[in-house]
JSON list of C-alpha atoms in Angstrom, two decimals:
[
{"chain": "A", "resi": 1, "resn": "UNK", "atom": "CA", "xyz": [-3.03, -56.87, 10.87]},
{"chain": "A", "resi": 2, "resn": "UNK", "atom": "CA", "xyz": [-5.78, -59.19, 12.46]},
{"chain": "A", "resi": 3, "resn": "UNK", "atom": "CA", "xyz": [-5.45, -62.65, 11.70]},
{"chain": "A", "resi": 4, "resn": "UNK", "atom": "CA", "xyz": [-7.57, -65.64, 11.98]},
{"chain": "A", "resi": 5, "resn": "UNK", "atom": "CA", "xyz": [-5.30, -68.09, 12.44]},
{"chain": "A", "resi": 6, "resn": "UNK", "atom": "CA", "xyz": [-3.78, -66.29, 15.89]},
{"chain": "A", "resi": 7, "resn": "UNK", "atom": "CA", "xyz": [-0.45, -66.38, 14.16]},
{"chain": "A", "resi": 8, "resn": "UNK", "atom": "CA", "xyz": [0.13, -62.54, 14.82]},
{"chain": "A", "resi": 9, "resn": "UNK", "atom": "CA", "xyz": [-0.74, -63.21, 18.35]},
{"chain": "A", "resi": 10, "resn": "UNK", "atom": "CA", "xyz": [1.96, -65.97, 18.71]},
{"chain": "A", "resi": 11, "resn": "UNK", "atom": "CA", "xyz": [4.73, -64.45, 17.09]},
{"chain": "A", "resi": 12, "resn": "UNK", "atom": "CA", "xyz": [4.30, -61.21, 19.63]},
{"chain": "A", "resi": 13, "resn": "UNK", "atom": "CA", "xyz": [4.90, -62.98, 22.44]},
{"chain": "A", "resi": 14, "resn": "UNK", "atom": "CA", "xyz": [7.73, -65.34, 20.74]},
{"chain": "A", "resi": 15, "resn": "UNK", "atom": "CA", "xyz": [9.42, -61.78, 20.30]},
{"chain": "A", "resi": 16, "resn": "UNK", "atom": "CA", "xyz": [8.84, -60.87, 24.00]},
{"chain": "A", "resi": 17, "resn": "UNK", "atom": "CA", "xyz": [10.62, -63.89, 25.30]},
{"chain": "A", "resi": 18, "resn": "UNK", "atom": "CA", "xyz": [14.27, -62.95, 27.19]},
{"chain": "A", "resi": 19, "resn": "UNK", "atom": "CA", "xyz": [14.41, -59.59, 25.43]},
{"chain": "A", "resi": 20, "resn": "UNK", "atom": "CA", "xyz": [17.23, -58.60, 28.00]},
{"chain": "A", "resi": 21, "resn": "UNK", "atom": "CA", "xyz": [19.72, -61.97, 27.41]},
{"chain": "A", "resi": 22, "resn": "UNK", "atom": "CA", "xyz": [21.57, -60.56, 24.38]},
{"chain": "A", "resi": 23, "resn": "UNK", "atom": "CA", "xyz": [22.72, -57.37, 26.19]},
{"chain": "A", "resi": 24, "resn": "UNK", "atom": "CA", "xyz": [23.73, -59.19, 29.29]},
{"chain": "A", "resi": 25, "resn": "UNK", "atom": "CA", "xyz": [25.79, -61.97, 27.16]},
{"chain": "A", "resi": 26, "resn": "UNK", "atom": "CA", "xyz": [27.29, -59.05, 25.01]},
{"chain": "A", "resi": 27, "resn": "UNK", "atom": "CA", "xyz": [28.16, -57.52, 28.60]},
{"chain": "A", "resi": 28, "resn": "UNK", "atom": "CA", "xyz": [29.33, -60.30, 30.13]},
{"chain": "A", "resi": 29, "resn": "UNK", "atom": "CA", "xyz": [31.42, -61.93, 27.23]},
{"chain": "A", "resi": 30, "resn": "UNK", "atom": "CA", "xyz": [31.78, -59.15, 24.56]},
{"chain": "A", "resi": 31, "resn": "UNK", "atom": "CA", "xyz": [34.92, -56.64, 24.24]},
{"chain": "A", "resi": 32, "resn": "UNK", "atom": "CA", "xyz": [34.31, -55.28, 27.47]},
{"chain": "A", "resi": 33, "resn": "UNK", "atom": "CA", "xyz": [34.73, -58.36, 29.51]},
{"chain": "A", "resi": 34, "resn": "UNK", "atom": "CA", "xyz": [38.27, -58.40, 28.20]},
{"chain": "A", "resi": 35, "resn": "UNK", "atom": "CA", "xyz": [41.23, -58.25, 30.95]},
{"chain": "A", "resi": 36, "resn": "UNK", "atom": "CA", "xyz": [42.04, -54.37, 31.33]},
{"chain": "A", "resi": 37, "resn": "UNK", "atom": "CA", "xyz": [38.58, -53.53, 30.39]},
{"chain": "A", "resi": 38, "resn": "UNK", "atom": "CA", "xyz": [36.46, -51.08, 32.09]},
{"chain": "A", "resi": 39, "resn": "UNK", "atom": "CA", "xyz": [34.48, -53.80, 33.65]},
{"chain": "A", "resi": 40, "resn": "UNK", "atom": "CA", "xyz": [32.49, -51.48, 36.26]},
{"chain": "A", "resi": 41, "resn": "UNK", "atom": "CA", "xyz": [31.54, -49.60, 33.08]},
{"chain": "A", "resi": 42, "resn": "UNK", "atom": "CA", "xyz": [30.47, -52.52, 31.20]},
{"chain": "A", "resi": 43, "resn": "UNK", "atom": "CA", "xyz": [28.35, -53.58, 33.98]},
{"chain": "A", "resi": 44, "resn": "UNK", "atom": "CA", "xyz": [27.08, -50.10, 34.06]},
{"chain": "A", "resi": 45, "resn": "UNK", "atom": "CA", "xyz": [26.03, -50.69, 31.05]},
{"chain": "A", "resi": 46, "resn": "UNK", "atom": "CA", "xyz": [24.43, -54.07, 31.23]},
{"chain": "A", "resi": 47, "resn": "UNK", "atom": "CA", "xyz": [22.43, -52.87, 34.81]},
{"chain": "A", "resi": 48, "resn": "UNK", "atom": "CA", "xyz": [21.10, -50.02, 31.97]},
{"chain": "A", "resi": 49, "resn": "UNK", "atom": "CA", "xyz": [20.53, -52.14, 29.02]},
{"chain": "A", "resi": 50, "resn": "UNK", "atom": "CA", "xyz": [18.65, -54.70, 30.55]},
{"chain": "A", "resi": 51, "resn": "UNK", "atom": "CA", "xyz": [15.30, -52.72, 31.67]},
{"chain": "A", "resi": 52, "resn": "UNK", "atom": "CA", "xyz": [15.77, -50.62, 28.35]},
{"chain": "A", "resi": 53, "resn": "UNK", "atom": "CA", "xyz": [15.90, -53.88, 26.06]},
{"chain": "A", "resi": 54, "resn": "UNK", "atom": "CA", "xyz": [12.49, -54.58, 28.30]},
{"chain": "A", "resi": 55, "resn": "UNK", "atom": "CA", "xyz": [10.81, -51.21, 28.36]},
{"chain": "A", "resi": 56, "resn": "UNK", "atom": "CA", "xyz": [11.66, -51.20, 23.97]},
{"chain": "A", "resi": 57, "resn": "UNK", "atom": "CA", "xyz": [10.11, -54.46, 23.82]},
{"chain": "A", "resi": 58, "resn": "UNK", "atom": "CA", "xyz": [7.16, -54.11, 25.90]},
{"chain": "A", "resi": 59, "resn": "UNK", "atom": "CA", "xyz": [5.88, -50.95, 23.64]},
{"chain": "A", "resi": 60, "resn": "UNK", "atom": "CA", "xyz": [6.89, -52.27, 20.58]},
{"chain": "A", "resi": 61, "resn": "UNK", "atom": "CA", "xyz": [4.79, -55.27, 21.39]},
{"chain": "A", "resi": 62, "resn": "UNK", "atom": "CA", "xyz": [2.05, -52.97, 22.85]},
{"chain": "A", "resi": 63, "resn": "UNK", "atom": "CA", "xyz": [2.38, -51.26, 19.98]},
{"chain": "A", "resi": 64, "resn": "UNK", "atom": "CA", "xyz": [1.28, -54.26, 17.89]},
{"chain": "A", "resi": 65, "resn": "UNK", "atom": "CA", "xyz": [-1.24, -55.66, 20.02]},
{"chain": "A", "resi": 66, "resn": "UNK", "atom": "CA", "xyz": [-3.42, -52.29, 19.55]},
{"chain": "A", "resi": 67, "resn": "UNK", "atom": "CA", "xyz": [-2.72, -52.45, 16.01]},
{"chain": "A", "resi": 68, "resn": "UNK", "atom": "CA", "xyz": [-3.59, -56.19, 15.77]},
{"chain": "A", "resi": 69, "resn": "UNK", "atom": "CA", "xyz": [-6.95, -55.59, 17.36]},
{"chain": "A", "resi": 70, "resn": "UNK", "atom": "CA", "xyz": [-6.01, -58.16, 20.36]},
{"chain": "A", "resi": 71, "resn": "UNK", "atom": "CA", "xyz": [-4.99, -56.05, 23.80]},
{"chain": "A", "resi": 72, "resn": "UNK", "atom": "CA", "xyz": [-6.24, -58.15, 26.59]},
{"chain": "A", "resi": 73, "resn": "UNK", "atom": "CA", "xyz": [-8.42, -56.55, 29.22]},
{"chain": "A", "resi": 74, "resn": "UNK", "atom": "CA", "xyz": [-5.47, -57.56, 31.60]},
{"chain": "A", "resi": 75, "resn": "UNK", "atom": "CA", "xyz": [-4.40, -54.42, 30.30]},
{"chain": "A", "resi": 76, "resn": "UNK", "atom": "CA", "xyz": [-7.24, -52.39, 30.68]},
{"chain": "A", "resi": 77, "resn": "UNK", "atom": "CA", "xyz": [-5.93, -50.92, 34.13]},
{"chain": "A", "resi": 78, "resn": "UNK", "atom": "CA", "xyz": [-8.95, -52.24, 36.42]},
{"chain": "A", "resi": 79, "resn": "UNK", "atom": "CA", "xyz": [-8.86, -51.21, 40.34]},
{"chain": "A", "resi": 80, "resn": "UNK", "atom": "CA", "xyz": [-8.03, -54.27, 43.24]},
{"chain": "A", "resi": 81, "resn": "UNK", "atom": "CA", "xyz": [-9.94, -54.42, 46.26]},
{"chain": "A", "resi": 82, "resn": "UNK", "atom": "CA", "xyz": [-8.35, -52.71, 48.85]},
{"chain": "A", "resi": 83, "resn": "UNK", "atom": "CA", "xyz": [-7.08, -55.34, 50.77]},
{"chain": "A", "resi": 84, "resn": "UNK", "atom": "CA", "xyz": [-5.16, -56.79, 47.51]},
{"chain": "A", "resi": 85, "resn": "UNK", "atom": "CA", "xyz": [-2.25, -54.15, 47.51]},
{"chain": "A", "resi": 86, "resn": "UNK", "atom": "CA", "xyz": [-1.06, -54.60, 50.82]},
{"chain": "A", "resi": 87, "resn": "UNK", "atom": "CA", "xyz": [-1.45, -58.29, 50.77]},
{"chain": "A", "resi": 88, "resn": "UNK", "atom": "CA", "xyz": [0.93, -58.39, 47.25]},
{"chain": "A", "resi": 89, "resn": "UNK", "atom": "CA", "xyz": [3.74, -56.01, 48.97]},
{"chain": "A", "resi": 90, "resn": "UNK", "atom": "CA", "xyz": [3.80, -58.94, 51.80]},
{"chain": "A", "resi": 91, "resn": "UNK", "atom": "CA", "xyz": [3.90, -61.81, 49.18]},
{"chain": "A", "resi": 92, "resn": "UNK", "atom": "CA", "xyz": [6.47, -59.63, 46.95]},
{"chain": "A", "resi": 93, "resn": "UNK", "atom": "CA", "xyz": [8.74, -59.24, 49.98]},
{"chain": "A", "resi": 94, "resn": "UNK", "atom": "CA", "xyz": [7.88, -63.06, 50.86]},
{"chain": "A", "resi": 95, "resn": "UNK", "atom": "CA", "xyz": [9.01, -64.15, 47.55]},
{"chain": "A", "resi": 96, "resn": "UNK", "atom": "CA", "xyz": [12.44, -63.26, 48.34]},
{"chain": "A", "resi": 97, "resn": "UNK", "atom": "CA", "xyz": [13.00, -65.69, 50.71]},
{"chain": "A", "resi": 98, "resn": "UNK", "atom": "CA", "xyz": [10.81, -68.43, 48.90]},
{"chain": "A", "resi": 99, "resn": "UNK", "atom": "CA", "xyz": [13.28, -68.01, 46.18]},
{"chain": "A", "resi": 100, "resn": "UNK", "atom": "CA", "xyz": [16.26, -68.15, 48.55]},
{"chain": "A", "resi": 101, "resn": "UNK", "atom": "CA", "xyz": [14.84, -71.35, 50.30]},
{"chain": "A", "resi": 102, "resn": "UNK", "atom": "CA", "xyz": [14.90, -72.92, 46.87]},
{"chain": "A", "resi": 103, "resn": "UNK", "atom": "CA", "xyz": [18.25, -72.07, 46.04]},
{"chain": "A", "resi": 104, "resn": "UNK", "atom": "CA", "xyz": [19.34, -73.85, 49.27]},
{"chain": "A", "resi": 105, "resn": "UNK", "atom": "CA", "xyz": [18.08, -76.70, 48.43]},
{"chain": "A", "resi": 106, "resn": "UNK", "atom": "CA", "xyz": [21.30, -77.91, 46.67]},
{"chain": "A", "resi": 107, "resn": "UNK", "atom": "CA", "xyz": [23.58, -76.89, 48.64]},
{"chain": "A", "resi": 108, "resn": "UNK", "atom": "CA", "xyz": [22.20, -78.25, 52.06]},
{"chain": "A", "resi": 109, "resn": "UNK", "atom": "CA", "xyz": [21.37, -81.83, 49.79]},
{"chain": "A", "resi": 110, "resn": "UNK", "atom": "CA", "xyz": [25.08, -82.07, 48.48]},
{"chain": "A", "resi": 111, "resn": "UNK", "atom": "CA", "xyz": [26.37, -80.80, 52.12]},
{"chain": "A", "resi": 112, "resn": "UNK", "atom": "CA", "xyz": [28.59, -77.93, 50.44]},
{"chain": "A", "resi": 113, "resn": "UNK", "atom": "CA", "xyz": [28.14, -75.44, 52.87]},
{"chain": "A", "resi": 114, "resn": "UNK", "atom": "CA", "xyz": [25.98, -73.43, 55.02]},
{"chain": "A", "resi": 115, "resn": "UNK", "atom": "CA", "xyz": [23.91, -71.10, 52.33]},
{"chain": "A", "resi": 116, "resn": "UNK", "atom": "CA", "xyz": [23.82, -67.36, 52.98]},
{"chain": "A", "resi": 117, "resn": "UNK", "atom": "CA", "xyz": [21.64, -64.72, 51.70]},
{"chain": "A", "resi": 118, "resn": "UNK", "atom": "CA", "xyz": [23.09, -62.92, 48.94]},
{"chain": "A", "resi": 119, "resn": "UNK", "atom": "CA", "xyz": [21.69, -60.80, 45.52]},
{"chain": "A", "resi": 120, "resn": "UNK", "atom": "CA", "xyz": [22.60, -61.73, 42.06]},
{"chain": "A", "resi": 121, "resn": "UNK", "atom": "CA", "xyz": [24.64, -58.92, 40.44]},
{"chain": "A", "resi": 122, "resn": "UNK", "atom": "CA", "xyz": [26.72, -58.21, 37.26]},
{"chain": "A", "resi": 123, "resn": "UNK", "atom": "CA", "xyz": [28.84, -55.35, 39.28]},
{"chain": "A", "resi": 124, "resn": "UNK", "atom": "CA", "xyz": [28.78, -51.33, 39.45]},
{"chain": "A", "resi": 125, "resn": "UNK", "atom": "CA", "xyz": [27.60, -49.61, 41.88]},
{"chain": "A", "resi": 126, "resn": "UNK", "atom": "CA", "xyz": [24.33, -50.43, 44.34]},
{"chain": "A", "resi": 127, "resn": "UNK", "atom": "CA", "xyz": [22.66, -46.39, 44.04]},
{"chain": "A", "resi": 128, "resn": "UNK", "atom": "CA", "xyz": [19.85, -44.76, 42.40]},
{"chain": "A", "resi": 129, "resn": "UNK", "atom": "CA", "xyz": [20.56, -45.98, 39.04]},
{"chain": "A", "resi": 130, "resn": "UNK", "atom": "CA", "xyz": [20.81, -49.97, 39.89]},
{"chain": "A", "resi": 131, "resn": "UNK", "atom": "CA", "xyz": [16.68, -48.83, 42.19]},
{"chain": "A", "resi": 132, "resn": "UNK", "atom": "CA", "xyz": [15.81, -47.39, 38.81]},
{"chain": "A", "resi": 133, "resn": "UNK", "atom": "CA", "xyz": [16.78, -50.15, 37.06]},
{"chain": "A", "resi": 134, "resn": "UNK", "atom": "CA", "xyz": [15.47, -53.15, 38.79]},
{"chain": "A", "resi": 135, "resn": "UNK", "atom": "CA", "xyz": [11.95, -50.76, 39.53]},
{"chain": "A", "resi": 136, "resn": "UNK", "atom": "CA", "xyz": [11.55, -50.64, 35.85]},
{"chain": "A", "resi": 137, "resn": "UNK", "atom": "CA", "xyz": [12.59, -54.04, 34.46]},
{"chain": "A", "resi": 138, "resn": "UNK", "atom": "CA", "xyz": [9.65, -55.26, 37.02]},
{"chain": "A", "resi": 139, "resn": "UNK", "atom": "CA", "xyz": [6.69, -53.35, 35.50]},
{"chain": "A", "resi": 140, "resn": "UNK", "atom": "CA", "xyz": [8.14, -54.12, 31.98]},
{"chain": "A", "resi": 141, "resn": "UNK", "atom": "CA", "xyz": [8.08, -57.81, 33.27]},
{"chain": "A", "resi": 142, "resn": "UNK", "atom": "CA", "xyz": [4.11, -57.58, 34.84]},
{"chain": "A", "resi": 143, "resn": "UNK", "atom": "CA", "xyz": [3.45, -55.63, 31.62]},
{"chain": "A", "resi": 144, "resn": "UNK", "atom": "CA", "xyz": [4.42, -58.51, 29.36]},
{"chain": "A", "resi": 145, "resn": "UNK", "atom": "CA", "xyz": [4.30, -61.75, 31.24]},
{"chain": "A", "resi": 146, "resn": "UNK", "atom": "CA", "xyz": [0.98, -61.12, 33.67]},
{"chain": "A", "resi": 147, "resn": "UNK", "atom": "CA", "xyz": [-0.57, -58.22, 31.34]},
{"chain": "A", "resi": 148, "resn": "UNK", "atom": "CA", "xyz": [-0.04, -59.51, 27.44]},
{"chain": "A", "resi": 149, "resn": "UNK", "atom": "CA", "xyz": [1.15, -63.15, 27.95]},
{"chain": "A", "resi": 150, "resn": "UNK", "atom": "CA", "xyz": [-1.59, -64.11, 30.15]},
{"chain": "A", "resi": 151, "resn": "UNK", "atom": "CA", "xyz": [-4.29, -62.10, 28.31]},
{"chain": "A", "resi": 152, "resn": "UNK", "atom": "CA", "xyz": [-3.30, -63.46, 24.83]},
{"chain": "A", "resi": 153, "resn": "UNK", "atom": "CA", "xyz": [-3.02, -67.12, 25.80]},
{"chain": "A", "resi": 154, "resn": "UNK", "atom": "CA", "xyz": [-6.55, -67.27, 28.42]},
{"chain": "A", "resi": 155, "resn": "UNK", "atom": "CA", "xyz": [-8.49, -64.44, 26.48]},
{"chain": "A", "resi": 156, "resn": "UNK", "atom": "CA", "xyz": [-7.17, -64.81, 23.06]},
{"chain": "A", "resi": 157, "resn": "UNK", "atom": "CA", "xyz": [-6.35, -68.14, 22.42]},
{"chain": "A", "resi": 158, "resn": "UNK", "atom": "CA", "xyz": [-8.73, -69.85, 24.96]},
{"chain": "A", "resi": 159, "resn": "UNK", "atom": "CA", "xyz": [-6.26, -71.59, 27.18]},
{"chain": "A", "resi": 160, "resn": "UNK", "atom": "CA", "xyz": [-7.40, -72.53, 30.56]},
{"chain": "A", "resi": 161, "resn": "UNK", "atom": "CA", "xyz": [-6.43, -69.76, 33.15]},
{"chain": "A", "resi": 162, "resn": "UNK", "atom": "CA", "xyz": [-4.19, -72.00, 34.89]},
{"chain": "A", "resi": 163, "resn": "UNK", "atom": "CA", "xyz": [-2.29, -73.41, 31.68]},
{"chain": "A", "resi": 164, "resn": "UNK", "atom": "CA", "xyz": [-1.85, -69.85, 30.61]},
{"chain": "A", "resi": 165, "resn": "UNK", "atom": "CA", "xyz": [-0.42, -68.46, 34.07]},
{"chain": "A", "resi": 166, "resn": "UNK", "atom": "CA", "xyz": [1.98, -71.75, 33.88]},
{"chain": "A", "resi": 167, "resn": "UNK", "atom": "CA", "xyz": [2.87, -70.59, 30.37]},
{"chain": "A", "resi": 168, "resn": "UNK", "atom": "CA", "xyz": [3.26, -66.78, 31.48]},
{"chain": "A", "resi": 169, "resn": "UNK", "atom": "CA", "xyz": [5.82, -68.00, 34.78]},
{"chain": "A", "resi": 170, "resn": "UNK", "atom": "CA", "xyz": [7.60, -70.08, 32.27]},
{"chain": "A", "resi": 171, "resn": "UNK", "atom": "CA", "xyz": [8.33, -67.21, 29.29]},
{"chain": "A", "resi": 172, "resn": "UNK", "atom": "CA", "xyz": [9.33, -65.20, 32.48]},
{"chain": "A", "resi": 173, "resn": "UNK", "atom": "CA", "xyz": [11.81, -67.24, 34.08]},
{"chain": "A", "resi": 174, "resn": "UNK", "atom": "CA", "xyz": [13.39, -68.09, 30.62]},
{"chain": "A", "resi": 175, "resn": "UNK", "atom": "CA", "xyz": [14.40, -64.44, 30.68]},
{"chain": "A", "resi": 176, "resn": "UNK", "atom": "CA", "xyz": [16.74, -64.84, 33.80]},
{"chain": "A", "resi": 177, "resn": "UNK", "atom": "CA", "xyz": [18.64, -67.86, 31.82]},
{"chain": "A", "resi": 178, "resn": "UNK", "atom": "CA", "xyz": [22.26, -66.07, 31.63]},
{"chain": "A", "resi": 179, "resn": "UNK", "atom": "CA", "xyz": [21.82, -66.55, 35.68]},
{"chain": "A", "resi": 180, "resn": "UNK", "atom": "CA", "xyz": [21.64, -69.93, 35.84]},
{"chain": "A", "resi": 181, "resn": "UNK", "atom": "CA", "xyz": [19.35, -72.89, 35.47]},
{"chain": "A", "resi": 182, "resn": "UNK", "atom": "CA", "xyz": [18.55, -72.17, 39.12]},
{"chain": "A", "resi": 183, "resn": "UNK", "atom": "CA", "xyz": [17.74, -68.42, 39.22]},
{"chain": "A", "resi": 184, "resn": "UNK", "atom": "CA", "xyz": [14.96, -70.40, 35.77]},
{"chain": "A", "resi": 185, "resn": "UNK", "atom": "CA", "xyz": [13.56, -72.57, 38.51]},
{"chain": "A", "resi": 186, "resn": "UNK", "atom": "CA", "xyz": [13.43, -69.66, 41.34]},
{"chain": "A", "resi": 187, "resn": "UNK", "atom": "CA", "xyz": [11.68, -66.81, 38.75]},
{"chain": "A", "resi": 188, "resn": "UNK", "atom": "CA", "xyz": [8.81, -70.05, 37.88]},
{"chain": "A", "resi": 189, "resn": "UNK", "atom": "CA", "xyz": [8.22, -69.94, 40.89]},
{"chain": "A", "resi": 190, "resn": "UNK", "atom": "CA", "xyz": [7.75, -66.22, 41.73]},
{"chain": "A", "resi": 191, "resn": "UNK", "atom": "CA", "xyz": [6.43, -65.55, 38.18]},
{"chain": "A", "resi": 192, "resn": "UNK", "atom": "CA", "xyz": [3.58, -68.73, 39.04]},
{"chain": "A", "resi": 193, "resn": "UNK", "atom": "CA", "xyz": [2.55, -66.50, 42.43]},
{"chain": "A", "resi": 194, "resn": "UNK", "atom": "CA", "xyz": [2.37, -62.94, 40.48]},
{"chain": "A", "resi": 195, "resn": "UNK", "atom": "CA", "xyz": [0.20, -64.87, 37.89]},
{"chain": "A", "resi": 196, "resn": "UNK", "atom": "CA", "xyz": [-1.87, -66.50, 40.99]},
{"chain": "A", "resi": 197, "resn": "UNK", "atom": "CA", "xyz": [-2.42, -62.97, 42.62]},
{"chain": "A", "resi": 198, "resn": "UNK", "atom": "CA", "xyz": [-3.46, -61.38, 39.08]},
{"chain": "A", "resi": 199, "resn": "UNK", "atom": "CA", "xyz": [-6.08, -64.23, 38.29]},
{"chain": "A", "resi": 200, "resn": "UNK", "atom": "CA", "xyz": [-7.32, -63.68, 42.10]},
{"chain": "A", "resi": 201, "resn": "UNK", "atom": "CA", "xyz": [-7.44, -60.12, 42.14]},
{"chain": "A", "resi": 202, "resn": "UNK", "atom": "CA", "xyz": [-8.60, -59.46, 38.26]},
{"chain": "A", "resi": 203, "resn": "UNK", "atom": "CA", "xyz": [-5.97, -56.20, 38.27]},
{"chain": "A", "resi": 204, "resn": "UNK", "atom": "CA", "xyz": [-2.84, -56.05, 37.19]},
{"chain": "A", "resi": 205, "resn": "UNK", "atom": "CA", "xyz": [-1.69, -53.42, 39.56]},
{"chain": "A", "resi": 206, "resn": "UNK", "atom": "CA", "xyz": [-1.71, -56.54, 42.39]},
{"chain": "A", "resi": 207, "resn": "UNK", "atom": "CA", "xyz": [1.39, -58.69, 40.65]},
{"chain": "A", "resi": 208, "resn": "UNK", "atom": "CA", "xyz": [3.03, -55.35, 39.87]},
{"chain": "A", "resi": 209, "resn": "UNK", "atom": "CA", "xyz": [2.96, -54.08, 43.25]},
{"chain": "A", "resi": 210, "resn": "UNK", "atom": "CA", "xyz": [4.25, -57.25, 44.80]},
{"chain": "A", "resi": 211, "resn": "UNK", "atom": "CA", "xyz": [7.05, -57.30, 42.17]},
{"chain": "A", "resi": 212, "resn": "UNK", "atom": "CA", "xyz": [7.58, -53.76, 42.94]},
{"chain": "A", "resi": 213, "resn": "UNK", "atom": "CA", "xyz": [8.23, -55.00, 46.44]},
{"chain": "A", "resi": 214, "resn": "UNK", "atom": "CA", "xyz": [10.25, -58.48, 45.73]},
{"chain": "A", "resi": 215, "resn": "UNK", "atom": "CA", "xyz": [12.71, -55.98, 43.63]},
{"chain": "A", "resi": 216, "resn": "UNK", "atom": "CA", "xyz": [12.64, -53.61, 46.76]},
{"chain": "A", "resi": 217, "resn": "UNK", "atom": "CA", "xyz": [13.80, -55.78, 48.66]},
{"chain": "A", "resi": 218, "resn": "UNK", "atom": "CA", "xyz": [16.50, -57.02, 46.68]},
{"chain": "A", "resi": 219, "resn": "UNK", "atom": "CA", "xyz": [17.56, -53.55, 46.29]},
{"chain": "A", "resi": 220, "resn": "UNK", "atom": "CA", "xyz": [17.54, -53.06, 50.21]},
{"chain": "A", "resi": 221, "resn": "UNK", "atom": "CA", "xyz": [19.89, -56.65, 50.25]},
{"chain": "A", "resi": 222, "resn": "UNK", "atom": "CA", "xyz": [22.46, -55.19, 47.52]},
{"chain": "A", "resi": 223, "resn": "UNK", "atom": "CA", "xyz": [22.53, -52.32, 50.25]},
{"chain": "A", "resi": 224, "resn": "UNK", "atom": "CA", "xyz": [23.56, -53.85, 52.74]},
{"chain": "A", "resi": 225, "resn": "UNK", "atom": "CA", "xyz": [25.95, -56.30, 50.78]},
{"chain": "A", "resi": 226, "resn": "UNK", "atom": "CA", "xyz": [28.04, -53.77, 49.08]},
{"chain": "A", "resi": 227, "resn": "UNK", "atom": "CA", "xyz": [28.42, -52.25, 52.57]},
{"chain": "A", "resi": 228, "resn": "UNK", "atom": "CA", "xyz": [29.24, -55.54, 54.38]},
{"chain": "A", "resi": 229, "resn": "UNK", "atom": "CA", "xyz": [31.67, -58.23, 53.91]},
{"chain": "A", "resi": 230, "resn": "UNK", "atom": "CA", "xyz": [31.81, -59.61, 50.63]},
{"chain": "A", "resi": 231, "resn": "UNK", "atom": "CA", "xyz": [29.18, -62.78, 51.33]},
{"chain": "A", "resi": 232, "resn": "UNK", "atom": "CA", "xyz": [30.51, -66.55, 51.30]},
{"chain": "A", "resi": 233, "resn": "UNK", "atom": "CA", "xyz": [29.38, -68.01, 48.03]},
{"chain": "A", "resi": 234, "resn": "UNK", "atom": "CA", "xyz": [25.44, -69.39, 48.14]},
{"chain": "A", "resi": 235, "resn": "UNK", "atom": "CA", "xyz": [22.29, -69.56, 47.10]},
{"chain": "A", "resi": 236, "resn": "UNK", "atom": "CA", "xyz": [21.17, -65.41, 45.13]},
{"chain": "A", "resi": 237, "resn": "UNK", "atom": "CA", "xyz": [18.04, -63.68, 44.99]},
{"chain": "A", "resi": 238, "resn": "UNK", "atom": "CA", "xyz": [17.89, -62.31, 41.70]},
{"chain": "A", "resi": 239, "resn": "UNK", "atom": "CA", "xyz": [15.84, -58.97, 40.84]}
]
């Protein structure tokens, strides 16, 4: 399946691109969002589909990259120094509030309000299932966008390491679309940093641990929203 051209190559990761949008449209808009519907349930199902649209995606593509001869050594599971993994669980957790600074921008330039912290949801309950969920959609997420996007594009196609971490942050923030153009412009900007810290560290395990931590914070957030007041409308973190 090797071919000369890089065509193979391209198509992969033109099939790993917002692999999760479909199920949360069909959630959001399909037969389930209907008035008397089961919403909870179809948000159940969403919070589930999403990370399992990923996780399918991310072997299939796998999959092909082995067969195609063209797995990047960003795969190839190399150990960080030990400094690395504690710095990317403070920069994970950092991220969180870099991406809620940027959603505040509008609202403090068009004088709407003051912005409160608050986490992006489609409904159901916060519990082990929603941890579980957002835990695995982020290694998917390093798997494809740090691990195979970057290696194809900088190893495999010879683009510049910055160009292809630009490229990587990009693909990755397309697949948060359905949550606005804003969460696009807030998941650049954390997929640019967890493309930074795996060019700097030369390990994959560095980006996944500080996305590991970005989504556990989130998770800790949804916590303590569900168990608060229902927050004044504002600027979301989104996992």
């Amino acid at each position: 399946m090797w071919s000369h051209t890089r065509s193979l190559e391209l198509l992969v990761l033109a099939a790993t691109v917002a692999p999760a949008e479909l199920i949360r449209v069909a959630t959001a808009f399909g037969p389930a969002a209907k008035a008397g519907a089961d919403r909870d349930r179809a948000a159940r199902r969403g919070l589930l589909g999403a990370p399992a649209a990923y996780l399918v995606v991310t072997a299939a593509a796998l999959a092909v990259a082995a067969d195609g001869g063209f797995v990047p050594d960003t795969l190839t599971g190399r150990l960080p120094g030990a400094l690395w993994l504690p710095a990317a669980v403070a920069v994970g957790a950092a991220l969180v509030g870099a991406e809620f600074a940027l959603g505040a921008v509008p609202r403090l330039l068009d004088g709407t309000g003051r912005p409160r912290l608050a986490v992006h949801r489609g409904g159901g309950a916060v519990d082990g299932g929603y941890a579980a969920a957002v835990m695995a959609t982020a290694a998917a997420e390093e798997l494809l966008y740090r691990g195979l996007w970057i290696g194809v594009l900088h190893e495999g196609l010879r683009l510049p390491a910055g160009a292809a971490v630009a490229a990587a942050a990009v693909a990755y923030a397309v697949g948060h679309l359905f949550f606005g153009g804003l969460a696009v412009a807030q998941k650049t900007l954390s997929g640019a940093v967890f493309g930074l810290l795996m060019a700097g560290s030369g390990s994959l395990a560095v980006p996944l641990v500080a996305h590991l931590a970005q989504n556990g914070v989130v998770f800790a957030l949804a916590v303590r929203q569900e168990r608060g007041a229902r927050p004044a409308a504002g600027p979301e973190a989104v996992g």
